[in-house]
XYZ file of C-alpha atoms in Angstrom:
365
model
C 123.899 -86.689 192.347
C 124.162 -83.791 190.320
C 126.900 -83.468 187.659
C 129.646 -81.350 189.088
C 129.329 -78.686 185.988
C 125.575 -78.647 186.347
C 125.715 -75.337 188.356
C 128.158 -73.818 186.317
C 126.636 -73.686 183.040
C 125.117 -70.213 183.062
C 128.335 -68.469 184.557
C 130.595 -70.342 181.772
C 128.681 -69.071 179.077
C 128.343 -65.480 180.856
C 132.484 -65.725 180.791
C 132.802 -66.871 177.006
C 130.081 -64.295 176.160
C 132.609 -61.606 177.286
C 135.543 -63.500 175.059
C 133.568 -63.697 172.249
C 132.375 -60.222 172.028
C 135.750 -58.712 172.657
C 136.818 -60.589 169.735
C 139.102 -62.628 171.991
C 139.932 -65.972 170.516
C 142.590 -66.954 173.020
C 140.613 -66.099 176.103
C 137.229 -67.868 174.789
C 139.434 -70.944 173.727
C 140.832 -70.990 177.177
C 137.506 -70.794 178.868
C 135.581 -73.821 177.307
C 139.553 -75.870 177.504
C 139.384 -74.987 181.398
C 135.659 -76.098 181.753
C 136.253 -79.509 180.055
C 139.747 -80.037 182.106
C 137.313 -79.344 185.379
C 134.728 -81.981 183.712
C 132.087 -80.133 181.805
C 131.281 -82.726 179.073
C 131.943 -81.816 175.566
C 128.193 -82.128 174.422
C 127.332 -79.675 177.224
C 129.885 -76.947 176.217
C 128.692 -77.302 172.223
C 124.824 -77.420 172.774
C 124.343 -75.364 176.220
C 127.156 -72.829 176.334
C 128.866 -72.416 172.626
C 125.485 -72.270 171.028
C 123.619 -70.072 174.060
C 126.448 -67.501 173.428
C 126.040 -67.975 169.475
C 121.794 -67.334 170.323
C 123.000 -64.315 172.634
C 125.062 -62.676 169.600
C 121.951 -62.309 167.519
C 119.950 -60.894 169.836
C 122.627 -58.271 170.578
C 122.399 -57.625 167.361
C 118.966 -57.274 166.866
C 118.899 -55.068 170.324
C 121.507 -52.748 168.295
C 124.060 -53.777 171.027
C 126.157 -55.214 168.431
C 127.178 -54.120 164.735
C 126.758 -56.558 161.777
C 130.874 -57.007 161.586
C 130.931 -57.448 165.835
C 128.171 -60.029 164.963
C 130.023 -61.837 162.628
C 133.251 -61.579 164.362
C 131.393 -63.216 167.472
C 130.311 -66.315 165.297
C 133.668 -66.534 163.912
C 135.495 -66.957 167.579
C 132.631 -69.439 168.392
C 133.776 -71.685 165.072
C 137.342 -71.495 166.294
C 136.237 -72.159 169.865
C 134.319 -75.468 168.172
C 137.294 -76.579 166.371
C 139.431 -76.414 169.321
C 137.168 -78.291 171.353
C 137.504 -80.825 168.591
C 141.044 -81.051 168.052
C 141.668 -81.491 172.037
C 139.449 -84.544 171.911
C 141.358 -87.644 172.950
C 141.665 -90.827 170.648
C 138.544 -92.454 171.887
C 136.236 -89.165 171.324
C 137.569 -89.490 167.475
C 137.161 -91.573 164.413
C 139.336 -94.694 165.770
C 136.358 -96.725 166.786
C 133.965 -98.445 164.087
C 131.112 -95.655 163.183
C 127.628 -96.754 164.388
C 126.802 -95.554 160.856
C 127.220 -92.656 158.304
C 124.723 -89.331 157.958
C 124.959 -86.290 155.705
C 124.676 -83.087 157.425
C 124.196 -79.219 155.572
C 122.452 -76.409 155.049
C 119.580 -75.848 152.697
C 121.059 -74.034 149.226
C 121.047 -70.579 150.099
C 121.327 -70.805 153.818
C 124.384 -69.384 155.347
C 123.758 -69.770 159.232
C 125.833 -72.791 159.573
C 126.711 -72.973 163.098
C 123.463 -75.224 163.833
C 124.450 -77.374 161.542
C 128.242 -77.607 162.545
C 126.839 -78.104 166.257
C 124.578 -81.220 165.220
C 127.468 -83.063 163.115
C 130.019 -82.443 166.268
C 127.747 -84.114 168.728
C 126.868 -86.933 166.278
C 130.323 -87.403 165.849
C 130.946 -87.148 169.809
C 127.798 -90.314 169.550
C 129.858 -92.255 167.553
C 128.743 -91.578 163.830
C 130.855 -91.183 160.859
C 129.253 -87.853 159.317
C 129.758 -86.013 156.259
C 128.924 -82.300 156.951
C 128.990 -80.091 154.054
C 128.642 -76.835 155.663
C 126.313 -73.524 154.238
C 124.595 -73.366 151.321
C 124.732 -76.908 150.018
C 123.561 -76.939 146.386
C 120.621 -79.611 146.041
C 121.889 -81.281 142.963
C 125.530 -81.694 144.846
C 123.912 -83.325 148.320
C 121.924 -85.539 145.561
C 125.561 -86.507 143.861
C 127.047 -86.954 147.482
C 124.495 -89.456 148.545
C 124.565 -91.301 145.316
C 128.133 -91.970 146.304
C 128.013 -92.558 149.875
C 126.041 -94.645 151.874
C 124.327 -92.273 154.361
C 121.656 -93.417 156.082
C 120.076 -90.077 156.812
C 120.414 -86.095 155.867
C 120.161 -83.651 158.326
C 118.990 -80.548 156.779
C 119.483 -77.207 158.685
C 117.485 -74.097 157.870
C 117.639 -70.804 160.008
C 115.786 -68.566 157.551
C 112.210 -68.958 156.191
C 112.579 -67.868 152.690
C 114.646 -70.800 152.419
C 111.518 -72.997 152.748
C 110.969 -73.386 148.566
C 114.880 -74.641 148.854
C 114.062 -76.842 151.387
C 111.306 -78.411 149.816
C 113.169 -79.131 146.789
C 116.114 -80.932 148.489
C 113.686 -83.006 150.868
C 111.846 -84.115 147.857
C 115.250 -84.814 146.111
C 116.587 -86.960 148.559
C 113.573 -89.083 149.415
C 113.852 -89.690 145.859
C 116.925 -91.474 145.969
C 115.776 -93.315 148.787
C 117.478 -91.464 152.066
C 115.372 -90.225 154.743
C 115.803 -86.711 155.876
C 115.379 -84.614 159.152
C 114.603 -81.153 159.276
C 115.717 -78.732 161.634
C 116.169 -74.971 162.499
C 114.006 -71.873 162.557
C 113.209 -71.983 159.075
C 110.894 -74.612 159.684
C 109.062 -73.124 162.682
C 108.919 -73.751 166.274
C 106.505 -76.489 166.050
C 107.351 -78.189 162.777
C 104.796 -76.592 160.445
C 107.091 -75.864 157.802
C 108.392 -79.160 157.707
C 105.384 -80.876 157.355
C 104.605 -79.339 154.221
C 107.306 -81.217 152.307
C 106.850 -83.976 154.212
C 110.324 -83.994 156.121
C 110.708 -87.501 157.784
C 111.727 -86.083 160.993
C 111.987 -82.906 162.424
C 113.809 -81.645 165.633
C 113.371 -78.307 167.446
C 117.338 -78.477 168.385
C 120.749 -79.551 168.409
C 120.133 -82.056 171.073
C 116.944 -83.440 169.616
C 118.605 -83.753 166.037
C 121.671 -85.626 167.260
C 119.065 -88.091 168.915
C 116.974 -88.697 165.673
C 119.358 -91.301 163.743
C 119.633 -93.624 166.952
C 115.722 -94.377 166.241
C 116.951 -95.917 162.990
C 114.509 -94.074 160.400
C 113.073 -96.245 157.638
C 114.072 -95.141 153.936
C 111.573 -93.675 152.001
C 110.132 -95.343 149.248
C 111.704 -93.910 146.234
C 108.807 -95.206 143.399
C 106.873 -92.734 145.535
C 107.230 -89.579 143.731
C 105.804 -86.389 144.787
C 104.858 -83.028 143.127
C 105.342 -79.547 144.617
C 101.483 -79.082 144.216
C 100.831 -82.665 145.866
C 102.198 -81.111 149.275
C 100.959 -77.282 148.429
C 98.139 -77.405 146.381
C 97.476 -73.764 146.785
C 100.479 -72.880 144.469
C 98.256 -73.506 141.625
C 96.864 -69.877 141.516
C 100.321 -69.141 140.788
C 100.408 -66.026 143.266
C 103.985 -67.418 144.441
C 105.549 -67.832 141.437
C 104.741 -64.366 140.165
C 105.642 -62.288 143.330
C 109.088 -64.505 143.604
C 109.555 -63.715 139.780
C 108.936 -60.278 139.950
C 110.638 -59.317 143.083
C 113.305 -56.593 141.952
C 110.552 -54.750 140.254
C 107.956 -54.920 142.881
C 111.221 -53.489 144.749
C 111.984 -50.894 142.731
C 108.380 -49.846 142.292
C 107.754 -49.913 145.754
C 110.914 -47.819 146.706
C 109.944 -45.143 143.577
C 106.728 -44.916 145.061
C 108.107 -44.158 148.646
C 109.960 -41.499 147.542
C 107.469 -39.532 145.681
C 105.030 -40.135 148.732
C 107.718 -39.330 151.220
C 110.365 -36.557 149.506
C 112.111 -36.717 152.977
C 113.640 -40.573 151.237
C 115.161 -38.372 148.196
C 117.790 -36.712 150.385
C 118.909 -40.550 151.598
C 122.783 -40.906 150.856
C 123.668 -43.988 148.001
C 124.016 -46.289 151.236
C 120.876 -45.604 152.797
C 119.064 -45.566 149.497
C 120.688 -49.278 149.146
C 119.957 -50.484 152.546
C 116.156 -49.486 152.415
C 116.198 -51.263 148.913
C 117.741 -54.181 151.052
C 114.613 -54.113 153.924
C 111.918 -54.059 150.833
C 113.453 -56.921 149.267
C 113.114 -58.895 152.330
C 109.344 -57.883 152.726
C 108.882 -59.070 149.503
C 111.157 -62.282 149.790
C 108.978 -63.239 153.406
C 105.631 -62.625 151.128
C 106.770 -64.814 148.680
C 107.168 -67.627 151.192
C 104.156 -66.780 153.347
C 102.657 -67.509 149.717
C 104.412 -70.455 149.186
C 103.688 -72.260 152.798
C 100.182 -70.244 152.951
C 100.803 -69.216 156.508
C 99.818 -65.500 157.661
C 101.868 -66.042 160.628
C 105.022 -66.434 158.647
C 104.979 -63.085 157.391
C 103.326 -61.223 160.471
C 106.036 -62.498 162.634
C 108.701 -61.322 160.243
C 106.966 -57.491 160.074
C 106.809 -57.769 164.174
C 110.423 -58.832 164.325
C 111.622 -56.354 161.896
C 109.823 -53.609 163.357
C 111.516 -54.145 166.720
C 114.822 -54.173 164.879
C 113.979 -50.690 163.221
C 113.005 -49.111 166.410
C 116.528 -50.373 168.036
C 118.470 -48.207 165.526
C 115.965 -45.115 166.090
C 114.506 -45.571 162.283
C 110.892 -44.791 161.987
C 109.030 -48.457 162.054
C 105.915 -47.178 160.679
C 107.531 -47.010 157.563
C 106.722 -50.256 157.377
C 102.830 -49.682 156.847
C 103.809 -47.194 154.193
C 105.501 -49.722 152.205
C 102.904 -52.720 152.529
C 100.364 -50.257 151.331
C 102.214 -49.327 148.452
C 103.425 -52.928 147.675
C 99.737 -53.534 148.096
C 98.824 -51.693 145.162
C 101.219 -53.377 142.589
C 99.789 -56.519 143.470
C 96.056 -55.386 143.048
C 95.091 -59.065 141.292
C 96.549 -61.180 143.856
C 93.908 -62.112 146.511
C 96.288 -64.305 148.727
C 98.917 -61.687 148.628
C 96.712 -58.911 149.625
C 94.876 -60.600 152.508
C 98.824 -61.477 153.760
C 99.644 -57.577 153.377
C 96.166 -57.110 155.222
C 97.221 -59.200 157.930
C 100.665 -57.778 158.500
C 99.344 -54.382 158.253
C 96.786 -54.831 161.169
C 99.736 -56.831 162.801
C 101.786 -53.828 163.303
C 98.325 -50.972 163.765
C 98.690 -51.602 167.322
C 102.109 -51.406 168.070
C 103.536 -47.555 169.561
C 105.228 -46.487 165.901
C 106.149 -42.797 165.616
C 105.209 -41.359 162.506
C 107.563 -40.827 159.262
C 108.835 -37.463 159.374
C 108.426 -35.905 156.229
C 105.443 -37.306 155.167
C 103.116 -35.531 152.403
C 99.947 -34.952 153.994
C 97.291 -37.205 151.722
C 93.960 -35.193 150.760
């Protein structure tokens, strides 16, 4: 016999979406409270309804149907919806029962996207665990200090942006060095755990429901005496290309922007705000290039470029400017063969896309 709420999950998500998109906190809370009263279990509401609405907000922003401010407002409403559900729990669903154990949940240092970690933390609490939820941007030294001061049996580390992978690597290694196993989860680690394998995380989960199930399997603590160095996991870093690109980020952005203005005079007419936004886009390109060098994975860079092209085109910005930016960036990295190979692969990935020409381009001889 199917659960009475199973058929209505999509309808609930649509109803919640309308309230969240309008920034209507009270209606949004009312939707989930009514669903809870009608028999929908909280875990389903958290992971299928609320998480689905949050993902839709990101999709709508990428398609330019939500502004950045509206997307942030949607996230804030969703956070308050989660809090309302938590506060509505009956005593048996709170921490009055003896906990099954204690775990720590946090985001990689630099990671602002805290919603996935929050969802995992709340589901673990529903399943009877004592959870220390450290929130967004958890500095690795503070995370390790917390582990020293508690009896956490595992760390669940969340990351959404791949450019935080070097910080994630440091966090995984540091936690394991004090004998605490680490579960890595989130889009930053790739759809198939490929970027969780590089720092040798003890476990990887593709989504919040799978992450919440991992502590049930009682992960064995790592051997704290088996210290590893970064080069043990990522020997390709010996060429120092990642280090150079990461440290030269500001200079590479400035040089690329200056060269683009020389080649495309229309850019000189940009307002200060437009110029800043262009510099931000270039910084993202350099950041993803550096991260692809760190993990030695072409797909990380090309996937980012293609997604960026989609976002630019949705905003009626000529995405062909990405190709021009890559060409200029490559001219500043002539002594770095891995970086040049990545730039070439990125250019090839964009070449087959129907991109309009850049307006105001100066013809080349």
